[in-house]
């Protein structure tokens, strides 16, 4: 379980194909605090630490994960949003995030304002995911509030702190991102389908 509050932006050190899986090595300041078997969200994808070396660690993304996320587009040197699982008793500063990406989306517009940015994303509506204005959504693991909501797209506003402390500054038009829709909204929508 995560909150969508990014702890650190790590850097991809190496990517190794093993059958249909990818071993992804990440350099990060949080490495000394990690343990093998620990869950860490990478651009919002919950992955298990399988090995640790000095200032870097490795996680494995299986074919199912690669098919549904943007991890298959990673390159050595890319910035990646990182968050360790939340602790019981901590404040829930973001929202409830499972680390299970629902689908990807494409950034279709970036607008810069005086002190903020507005990003608009478009996604495939055939998977029946939804957003609502003022609702929560996770983009590359970042907990955000929806500004504008349409059937297959939405916008989020980014403050300078988020822009500087996540990989949002690397997101340009055409970039593919991971989406996790609000878990409560998903359950409500599913219940309506059976009504």
C-alpha positions as a Python dict, from the first residue, in 0.01 Angstrom:
ca = {
    (1, 'X'): (0, 0, 0),
    (2, 'X'): (129, 346, -95),
    (3, 'X'): (20, 709, -70),
    (4, 'X'): (141, 857, -399),
    (5, 'X'): (387, 1089, -223),
    (6, 'X'): (718, 1040, -403),
    (7, 'X'): (1020, 992, -174),
    (8, 'X'): (1290, 1021, -435),
    (9, 'X'): (1357, 1029, -806),
    (10, 'X'): (1594, 741, -877),
    (11, 'X'): (1798, 676, -1190),
    (12, 'X'): (1795, 366, -1408),
    (13, 'X'): (2146, 216, -1390),
    (14, 'X'): (2095, -100, -1595),
    (15, 'X'): (1825, -306, -1765),
    (16, 'X'): (1875, -677, -1833),
    (17, 'X'): (1634, -901, -2025),
    (18, 'X'): (1579, -1243, -1868),
    (19, 'X'): (1338, -1436, -2087),
    (20, 'X'): (1026, -1220, -2109),
    (21, 'X'): (1118, -1037, -1784),
    (22, 'X'): (1332, -730, -1725),
    (23, 'X'): (1569, -691, -1431),
    (24, 'X'): (1580, -317, -1363),
    (25, 'X'): (1870, -179, -1158),
    (26, 'X'): (1802, 155, -989),
    (27, 'X'): (2044, 395, -823),
    (28, 'X'): (1877, 569, -527),
    (29, 'X'): (1961, 732, -194),
    (30, 'X'): (1703, 510, -21),
    (31, 'X'): (1901, 195, -115),
    (32, 'X'): (2079, 152, 224),
    (33, 'X'): (1738, 143, 396),
    (34, 'X'): (1594, -126, 166),
    (35, 'X'): (1570, -499, 231),
    (36, 'X'): (1539, -786, -12),
    (37, 'X'): (1168, -875, -53),
    (38, 'X'): (1060, -516, 21),
    (39, 'X'): (802, -349, -205),
    (40, 'X'): (888, -23, -376),
    (41, 'X'): (666, 167, -621),
    (42, 'X'): (848, 257, -946),
    (43, 'X'): (649, 514, -1149),
    (44, 'X'): (356, 378, -949),
    (45, 'X'): (431, 9, -1015),
    (46, 'X'): (478, -205, -705),
    (47, 'X'): (791, -419, -755),
    (48, 'X'): (990, -639, -516),
    (49, 'X'): (1356, -572, -437),
    (50, 'X'): (1549, -886, -541),
    (51, 'X'): (1909, -771, -484),
    (52, 'X'): (2102, -481, -333),
    (53, 'X'): (2452, -351, -416),
    (54, 'X'): (2595, -44, -239),
    (55, 'X'): (2390, 251, -380),
    (56, 'X'): (2171, 52, -621),
    (57, 'X'): (1914, -226, -609),
    (58, 'X'): (1739, -450, -860),
    (59, 'X'): (1372, -532, -917),
    (60, 'X'): (1216, -769, -1170),
    (61, 'X'): (926, -670, -1397),
    (62, 'X'): (746, -970, -1547),
    (63, 'X'): (578, -977, -1887),
    (64, 'X'): (233, -902, -1741),
    (65, 'X'): (370, -586, -1576),
    (66, 'X'): (560, -479, -1889),
    (67, 'X'): (247, -519, -2102),
    (68, 'X'): (35, -291, -1882),
    (69, 'X'): (284, -22, -1780),
    (70, 'X'): (542, 219, -1918),
    (71, 'X'): (832, 24, -1765),
    (72, 'X'): (905, -135, -2105),
    (73, 'X'): (992, 214, -2236),
    (74, 'X'): (1262, 279, -1973),
    (75, 'X'): (1619, 345, -2081),
    (76, 'X'): (1945, 360, -1886),
    (77, 'X'): (1975, 707, -1731),
    (78, 'X'): (1598, 768, -1710),
    (79, 'X'): (1450, 927, -1397),
    (80, 'X'): (1199, 712, -1210),
    (81, 'X'): (964, 807, -924),
    (82, 'X'): (1017, 597, -610),
    (83, 'X'): (805, 539, -301),
    (84, 'X'): (842, 274, -32),
    (85, 'X'): (531, 115, 117),
    (86, 'X'): (357, 321, 383),
    (87, 'X'): (393, 242, 753),
    (88, 'X'): (94, 185, 979),
    (89, 'X'): (43, 493, 1191),
    (90, 'X'): (189, 735, 933),
    (91, 'X'): (-12, 1023, 790),
    (92, 'X'): (-185, 945, 462),
    (93, 'X'): (-77, 1263, 283),
    (94, 'X'): (-176, 1150, -66),
    (95, 'X'): (-452, 895, -119),
    (96, 'X'): (-482, 515, -103),
    (97, 'X'): (-259, 377, -379),
    (98, 'X'): (-217, 5, -440),
    (99, 'X'): (78, 18, -679),
    (100, 'X'): (-128, -174, -936),
    (101, 'X'): (-128, 25, -1259),
    (102, 'X'): (-464, 14, -1439),
    (103, 'X'): (-339, 134, -1777),
    (104, 'X'): (-111, 381, -1950),
    (105, 'X'): (-194, 721, -2097),
    (106, 'X'): (-30, 964, -2335),
    (107, 'X'): (47, 1323, -2243),
    (108, 'X'): (-130, 1535, -2504),
    (109, 'X'): (-70, 1883, -2365),
    (110, 'X'): (158, 2066, -2122),
    (111, 'X'): (63, 2424, -2033),
    (112, 'X'): (294, 2644, -1826),
    (113, 'X'): (138, 2910, -1609),
    (114, 'X'): (293, 3166, -1375),
    (115, 'X'): (400, 2928, -1099),
    (116, 'X'): (234, 2601, -1205),
    (117, 'X'): (184, 2357, -1492),
    (118, 'X'): (-125, 2186, -1631),
    (119, 'X'): (-77, 1842, -1786),
    (120, 'X'): (-349, 1675, -1994),
    (121, 'X'): (-349, 1299, -2048),
    (122, 'X'): (-550, 1082, -2288),
    (123, 'X'): (-623, 715, -2222),
    (124, 'X'): (-809, 425, -2385),
    (125, 'X'): (-1172, 442, -2264),
    (126, 'X'): (-1243, 80, -2361),
    (127, 'X'): (-1103, -34, -2024),
    (128, 'X'): (-1387, 161, -1855),
    (129, 'X'): (-1171, 354, -1610),
    (130, 'X'): (-1303, 691, -1497),
    (131, 'X'): (-1193, 1014, -1335),
    (132, 'X'): (-1402, 1283, -1173),
    (133, 'X'): (-1317, 1649, -1118),
    (134, 'X'): (-1160, 1698, -774),
    (135, 'X'): (-1114, 1321, -750),
    (136, 'X'): (-781, 1142, -708),
    (137, 'X'): (-563, 980, -971),
    (138, 'X'): (-206, 852, -966),
    (139, 'X'): (24, 946, -1257),
    (140, 'X'): (363, 769, -1257),
    (141, 'X'): (304, 703, -888),
    (142, 'X'): (226, 1066, -799),
    (143, 'X'): (-98, 1128, -608),
    (144, 'X'): (-283, 1410, -784),
    (145, 'X'): (-620, 1584, -794),
    (146, 'X'): (-810, 1582, -1124),
    (147, 'X'): (-874, 1934, -1260),
    (148, 'X'): (-1072, 1857, -1578),
    (149, 'X'): (-1235, 1523, -1648),
    (150, 'X'): (-1367, 1388, -1980),
    (151, 'X'): (-1455, 1038, -2098),
    (152, 'X'): (-1103, 948, -2210),
    (153, 'X'): (-887, 1231, -2079),
    (154, 'X'): (-818, 1443, -1776),
    (155, 'X'): (-591, 1724, -1659),
    (156, 'X'): (-390, 1774, -1341),
    (157, 'X'): (-226, 2088, -1204),
    (158, 'X'): (134, 2057, -1085),
    (159, 'X'): (287, 2286, -824),
    (160, 'X'): (660, 2375, -840),
    (161, 'X'): (754, 2135, -557),
    (162, 'X'): (599, 1836, -736),
    (163, 'X'): (750, 1944, -1067),
    (164, 'X'): (1100, 1961, -915),
    (165, 'X'): (1081, 1650, -693),
    (166, 'X'): (927, 1399, -936),
    (167, 'X'): (987, 1305, -1297),
    (168, 'X'): (707, 1538, -1413),
    (169, 'X'): (973, 1776, -1546),
    (170, 'X'): (1063, 1499, -1797),
    (171, 'X'): (705, 1455, -1921),
    (172, 'X'): (650, 1615, -2259),
    (173, 'X'): (371, 1580, -2516),
    (174, 'X'): (368, 1224, -2648),
    (175, 'X'): (522, 1072, -2332),
    (176, 'X'): (356, 755, -2198),
    (177, 'X'): (273, 748, -1825),
    (178, 'X'): (127, 495, -1581),
    (179, 'X'): (-220, 552, -1437),
    (180, 'X'): (-379, 410, -1125),
    (181, 'X'): (-737, 526, -1087),
    (182, 'X'): (-894, 590, -746),
    (183, 'X'): (-960, 255, -575),
    (184, 'X'): (-1289, 372, -420),
    (185, 'X'): (-1412, 494, -758),
    (186, 'X'): (-1321, 157, -913),
    (187, 'X'): (-1526, -33, -654),
    (188, 'X'): (-1827, 200, -693),
    (189, 'X'): (-1815, 165, -1073),
    (190, 'X'): (-1789, -215, -1047),
    (191, 'X'): (-2089, -231, -810),
    (192, 'X'): (-2294, -23, -1055),
    (193, 'X'): (-2212, -271, -1333),
    (194, 'X'): (-2374, -549, -1128),
    (195, 'X'): (-2681, -346, -1027),
}
